[in-house]
CSV table of C-alpha atoms and ligand atoms in Angstrom, one decimal:
chain,number,residue,atom,x,y,z
M,12,MET,CA,-9.8,5.5,-15.9
M,13,ASN,CA,-10.6,5.3,-19.2
M,14,ARG,CA,-9.2,8.6,-21.4
M,15,ASP,CA,-13.0,10.5,-21.2
M,16,ASP,CA,-13.2,9.8,-17.8
M,17,PHE,CA,-10.5,11.2,-17.2
M,18,ARG,CA,-10.5,14.1,-20.1
M,19,ASP,CA,-14.0,15.1,-18.1
M,20,ALA,CA,-11.7,15.3,-14.6
M,21,LEU,CA,-10.0,17.7,-16.0
M,22,LEU,CA,-11.6,19.8,-17.6
M,23,ALA,CA,-14.3,19.5,-13.9
M,24,VAL,CA,-10.8,21.3,-12.2
M,25,MET,CA,-9.8,23.5,-15.4
M,26,GLU,CA,-13.7,24.5,-15.0
M,27,ARG,CA,-13.1,25.8,-11.4
M,28,LYS,CA,-9.8,27.7,-12.7
M,29,LEU,CA,-12.2,31.0,-12.0
M,30,HIS,CA,-11.4,33.6,-9.1
M,31,TRP,CA,-14.1,35.3,-7.3
M,32,ALA,CA,-11.8,38.4,-6.9
M,33,TRP,CA,-11.0,38.5,-10.1
M,34,PRO,CA,-14.0,40.9,-11.9
M,35,ALA,CA,-12.7,43.6,-9.1
M,36,PHE,CA,-9.6,43.2,-12.0
M,37,THR,CA,-11.3,43.9,-15.2
M,38,SER,CA,-13.7,46.0,-13.8
M,39,GLY,CA,-10.5,49.2,-12.3
M,40,GLN,CA,-11.9,47.8,-9.3
M,41,VAL,CA,-7.8,47.5,-7.4
M,42,ALA,CA,-6.2,50.3,-6.3
M,43,ARG,CA,-3.8,51.5,-9.3
M,44,ALA,CA,-1.2,51.8,-6.7
M,45,LEU,CA,-1.6,48.6,-5.9
M,46,LEU,CA,-2.0,46.8,-8.9
M,47,HIS,CA,1.8,46.1,-9.0
M,48,VAL,CA,1.1,43.6,-5.7
M,49,HIS,CA,-0.5,41.2,-8.6
M,50,PHE,CA,1.3,42.4,-11.4
M,51,GLU,CA,4.8,41.2,-8.5
M,52,GLN,CA,3.2,37.9,-7.5
M,53,GLU,CA,2.3,36.3,-11.3
M,54,TYR,CA,6.0,36.8,-11.8
M,55,ALA,CA,7.7,35.6,-9.0
M,56,THR,CA,5.3,32.5,-8.7
M,57,TYR,CA,5.5,31.0,-12.3
M,58,VAL,CA,5.4,33.8,-15.3
M,59,ARG,CA,8.9,34.3,-14.9
M,60,ASP,CA,9.8,30.2,-14.2
M,61,PHE,CA,7.7,29.0,-16.0
M,62,PRO,CA,9.8,27.3,-19.0
M,63,VAL,CA,12.0,26.1,-16.1
M,64,LEU,CA,8.5,24.8,-14.5
M,65,LEU,CA,7.5,22.8,-18.6
M,66,GLY,CA,11.4,21.8,-19.1
M,67,ARG,CA,10.8,20.0,-15.7
M,68,ALA,CA,8.1,18.1,-17.6
M,69,TYR,CA,10.6,17.6,-20.5
M,70,VAL,CA,13.1,16.1,-18.7
M,71,GLN,CA,11.7,13.1,-17.1
M,72,CYS,CA,9.6,12.2,-19.7
M,73,PRO,CA,11.1,8.8,-21.4
M,74,LEU,CA,8.6,9.8,-24.2
M,75,PRO,CA,9.6,11.0,-27.4
M,76,ALA,CA,6.3,11.8,-28.5
M,77,ALA,CA,5.9,13.9,-25.3
M,78,ARG,CA,9.0,15.2,-25.4
M,79,ARG,CA,8.6,16.5,-29.0
M,80,GLU,CA,5.4,18.6,-27.3
M,81,LEU,CA,6.6,20.0,-24.3
M,82,ALA,CA,10.6,20.8,-26.7
M,83,GLU,CA,9.0,22.6,-28.9
M,84,ASN,CA,6.1,24.6,-26.3
M,85,LEU,CA,9.4,25.5,-24.3
M,86,TYR,CA,11.6,26.8,-27.4
M,87,GLU,CA,8.4,29.1,-27.6
M,88,GLU,CA,8.1,29.9,-24.6
M,89,GLU,CA,12.0,30.8,-23.5
M,90,THR,CA,12.3,31.9,-26.4
M,91,GLY,CA,10.0,33.6,-29.0
M,92,GLY,CA,11.6,31.7,-31.7
M,93,LEU,CA,8.4,31.0,-33.3
M,94,ALA,CA,6.1,33.3,-32.9
M,95,ALA,CA,6.1,35.6,-29.9
M,96,GLY,CA,9.7,36.7,-31.1
M,97,ARG,CA,10.3,37.2,-27.7
M,98,PRO,CA,11.0,35.1,-24.5
M,99,HIS,CA,7.3,35.5,-22.3
M,100,PRO,CA,8.3,36.1,-19.6
M,101,GLU,CA,9.9,39.2,-21.2
M,102,LEU,CA,6.8,40.1,-22.7
M,103,PHE,CA,5.0,40.1,-20.0
M,104,LEU,CA,6.4,42.8,-18.1
M,105,GLU,CA,5.9,45.1,-20.3
M,106,TYR,CA,2.5,45.2,-18.6
M,107,PRO,CA,4.1,46.1,-15.8
M,108,ARG,CA,7.1,48.8,-18.0
M,109,GLY,CA,3.2,50.6,-20.0
M,110,LEU,CA,1.5,51.3,-16.7
M,111,GLY,CA,4.7,52.5,-15.9
M,112,MET,CA,5.4,50.3,-12.3
M,113,ASP,CA,9.4,50.6,-11.3
M,114,LEU,CA,10.9,47.7,-12.6
M,115,ALA,CA,14.0,46.7,-10.6
M,116,ARG,CA,11.6,45.6,-8.2
M,117,PHE,CA,10.8,42.8,-10.8
M,118,GLU,CA,14.5,42.0,-11.0
M,119,GLY,CA,15.2,42.5,-7.6
M,120,ALA,CA,14.0,39.0,-5.5
M,121,LEU,CA,10.7,39.5,-5.2
M,122,THR,CA,9.4,38.6,-1.7
M,123,LEU,CA,6.0,36.2,-2.1
M,124,LEU,CA,2.8,36.6,0.4
M,125,PRO,CA,2.7,34.0,2.1
M,126,ALA,CA,-0.1,31.9,0.1
M,127,ALA,CA,1.5,32.7,-2.8
M,128,GLN,CA,4.5,30.9,-1.9
M,129,ALA,CA,3.4,27.8,-0.9
M,130,TRP,CA,1.7,27.6,-4.0
M,131,ARG,CA,4.7,28.1,-5.8
M,132,ASP,CA,6.2,25.0,-3.4
M,133,LEU,CA,3.7,22.5,-4.7
M,134,LEU,CA,4.6,23.8,-8.6
M,135,ASP,CA,7.7,22.3,-7.4
M,136,GLN,CA,7.2,19.9,-6.0
M,137,HIS,CA,4.6,18.2,-8.4
M,138,THR,CA,7.3,19.3,-11.8
M,139,THR,CA,9.8,18.2,-10.0
M,140,ALA,CA,8.6,14.5,-7.8
M,141,HIS,CA,5.3,13.2,-9.0
M,142,GLY,CA,6.8,12.2,-12.6
M,143,TRP,CA,6.3,13.8,-16.2
M,144,ALA,CA,2.9,13.7,-17.1
M,145,THR,CA,1.7,15.3,-13.2
M,146,ALA,CA,4.8,18.2,-14.8
M,147,ALA,CA,2.5,18.2,-18.0
M,148,ALA,CA,-0.1,18.0,-16.4
M,149,VAL,CA,0.7,21.1,-13.9
M,150,THR,CA,2.6,23.5,-16.8
M,151,THR,CA,0.4,22.7,-19.9
M,152,ILE,CA,-2.7,22.5,-18.9
M,153,PHE,CA,-3.2,24.2,-15.1
M,154,LEU,CA,-0.9,26.8,-15.2
M,155,GLU,CA,-0.8,27.4,-19.0
M,156,GLY,CA,-5.4,26.9,-19.3
M,157,THR,CA,-8.2,28.7,-18.7
M,158,ALA,CA,-11.9,28.0,-17.3
M,159,TYR,CA,-12.8,27.6,-21.1
M,160,GLU,CA,-10.2,25.2,-21.7
M,161,ARG,CA,-13.6,22.3,-23.4
M,162,GLY,CA,-13.8,24.8,-25.7
M,163,GLU,CA,-10.5,23.6,-26.6
M,164,LEU,CA,-11.5,20.5,-27.0
M,165,ASP,CA,-14.6,20.3,-28.1
M,166,GLY,CA,-15.8,22.4,-30.9
M,167,THR,CA,-19.6,23.0,-29.5
M,168,ALA,CA,-18.3,24.5,-25.9
M,169,PRO,CA,-17.5,28.6,-25.4
M,170,ARG,CA,-14.5,29.5,-26.7
M,171,ARG,CA,-11.9,31.6,-24.4
M,172,PRO,CA,-13.5,35.3,-24.9
M,173,GLU,CA,-11.1,37.4,-27.0
M,174,PRO,CA,-11.9,41.2,-26.5
M,175,ALA,CA,-9.9,44.1,-29.4
M,176,LEU,CA,-7.2,44.7,-27.9
M,177,GLU,CA,-8.7,48.4,-27.4
M,178,GLN,CA,-11.2,46.6,-25.4
M,179,HIS,CA,-9.0,44.9,-22.4
M,180,PRO,CA,-9.1,46.2,-19.1
M,181,LEU,CA,-5.9,47.0,-18.8
M,182,VAL,CA,-6.2,49.0,-21.5
M,183,VAL,CA,-9.4,50.8,-20.2
M,184,HIS,CA,-9.2,51.2,-17.3
M,185,TYR,CA,-5.7,51.5,-16.6
M,186,GLN,CA,-4.8,53.3,-19.7
M,187,LEU,CA,-2.5,50.8,-20.5
M,188,PRO,CA,-1.4,51.4,-24.4
M,189,VAL,CA,-1.8,49.0,-26.8
M,190,GLU,CA,1.8,48.1,-27.9
M,191,ALA,CA,1.9,46.4,-24.1
M,192,LEU,CA,-0.4,44.2,-25.0
M,193,ALA,CA,2.8,42.1,-26.4
M,194,LEU,CA,2.6,38.8,-24.6
M,195,THR,CA,-1.5,39.0,-25.1
M,196,LYS,CA,-1.2,39.2,-28.6
M,197,ALA,CA,1.8,36.6,-28.5
M,198,HIS,CA,-0.7,34.6,-26.8
M,199,ARG,CA,-3.7,34.1,-29.2
M,200,LYS,CA,-1.5,33.9,-32.0
M,201,VAL,CA,-0.1,30.6,-30.5
M,202,GLU,CA,-2.0,29.2,-27.7
M,203,GLY,CA,-4.9,27.4,-29.9
M,204,GLY,CA,-1.9,25.3,-31.2
M,205,HIS,CA,-0.5,25.1,-27.5
M,206,ARG,CA,-3.7,24.0,-25.1
M,207,ALA,CA,-4.1,21.5,-29.0
M,208,ALA,CA,-0.7,20.1,-28.4
M,209,ALA,CA,-0.9,20.2,-24.3
M,210,TRP,CA,-4.3,17.9,-24.6
M,211,ARG,CA,-3.1,15.4,-26.9
M,212,VAL,CA,0.3,15.5,-25.0
M,213,LEU,CA,-2.7,14.4,-21.7
M,214,LEU,CA,-5.1,12.5,-22.9
M,215,ASP,CA,-3.0,10.6,-25.6
M,216,LEU,CA,0.4,9.8,-24.7
M,217,VAL,CA,-0.3,9.5,-20.3
M,218,GLU,CA,-0.9,5.5,-19.1
M,219,ALA,CA,-3.9,4.8,-17.5
M,220,ASP,CA,-1.8,4.1,-14.3
M,221,ALA,CA,0.1,7.6,-14.0
M,222,HIS,CA,-4.7,9.6,-14.3
M,223,PRO,CA,-5.3,9.1,-11.0
M,224,GLY,CA,-2.2,10.9,-9.3
M,225,VAL,CA,-2.3,14.0,-12.5
M,226,VAL,CA,-6.1,14.2,-11.4
M,227,VAL,CA,-5.0,14.7,-7.3
M,228,ALA,CA,-2.2,17.0,-8.4
M,229,MET,CA,-4.5,19.0,-10.3
M,230,GLU,CA,-7.2,19.2,-7.5
M,231,ALA,CA,-3.9,20.1,-5.2
M,232,GLN,CA,-2.9,22.6,-7.4
M,233,LEU,CA,-6.3,25.0,-8.4
M,234,ALA,CA,-7.4,24.2,-4.1
M,235,ALA,CA,-3.7,26.4,-4.3
M,236,TRP,CA,-4.2,28.4,-6.8
M,237,LEU,CA,-7.7,29.7,-4.8
M,238,ALA,CA,-5.6,30.2,-2.2
M,239,TYR,CA,-3.2,32.3,-3.5
M,240,ARG,CA,-5.6,34.2,-5.4
M,241,ASP,CA,-7.0,34.7,-2.5
M,242,GLY,CA,-3.9,36.3,-0.5
M,243,VAL,CA,-3.3,38.1,-4.0
M,244,ALA,CA,-6.8,40.1,-3.1
M,245,ALA,CA,-6.4,41.0,0.5
M,246,ALA,CA,-2.6,42.5,-1.2
M,247,CYS,CA,-4.9,44.8,-3.2
M,248,GLY,CA,-7.6,46.6,-1.4
M,249,VAL,CA,-9.6,43.9,-2.8
M,250,VAL,CA,-13.2,43.1,-0.2
M,251,ARG,CA,-15.3,39.7,-0.9
M,252,ASP,CA,-18.6,41.9,0.4
M,253,THR,CA,-17.9,45.2,-1.4
M,254,LEU,CA,-17.0,44.2,-5.0
M,255,ARG,CA,-19.3,45.7,-6.7
M,256,ALA,CA,-21.0,44.3,-10.5
M,257,PRO,CA,-18.7,45.1,-12.9
Y,10,FE2,FE1,3.1,31.5,-23.1
């Protein structure tokens, strides 16, 4: 695969990282009493362990130039030492804390929904047994990226929307205090740099013979993630046919 075909195949996966039930979460249609399911499953599938998943790409990578980019991202995620001031998994917990949820549930062994466990198993497999390029793609592109990745690479494509913090759906629909959006703020500060570094590593440093395997893994991640989000939607009482237009 040449560089452009590889880039387009990765972008084609990311442009489908959208789930039908997401508008229910951003328009206040999920019952407040069930919203904890979403935060708990996100935390236990990838947020809590994101630095470890990323670290697996680092330890398998033979290329110093790629390792440096991965190490910088890992350091920020694990410590917040470059920008956020606190570890990103800890900052994530400000959302449930601000919503008055029982944080003890996040400290214990959270039970994953079946589709969440299946996705987590695939994350573990892709970050341990498929080489550094797949581990880097799955963590820095699939997990950290959005459906707006094209906008990170191409100045003419639509960029990730960044509404004012006061307009954040959790603030508007669930009365989350704006101060609890610490992770949202941190990501806005560092994410542009992370996105550019992630794409540099994948497009400039991954050998062409590794491209097809990376794309296969990304497609599998997307399918497992969509099934995971179906599971979360069901557990949060979101029914496809009754979803109102937001
Ligand atoms: Fe982060």
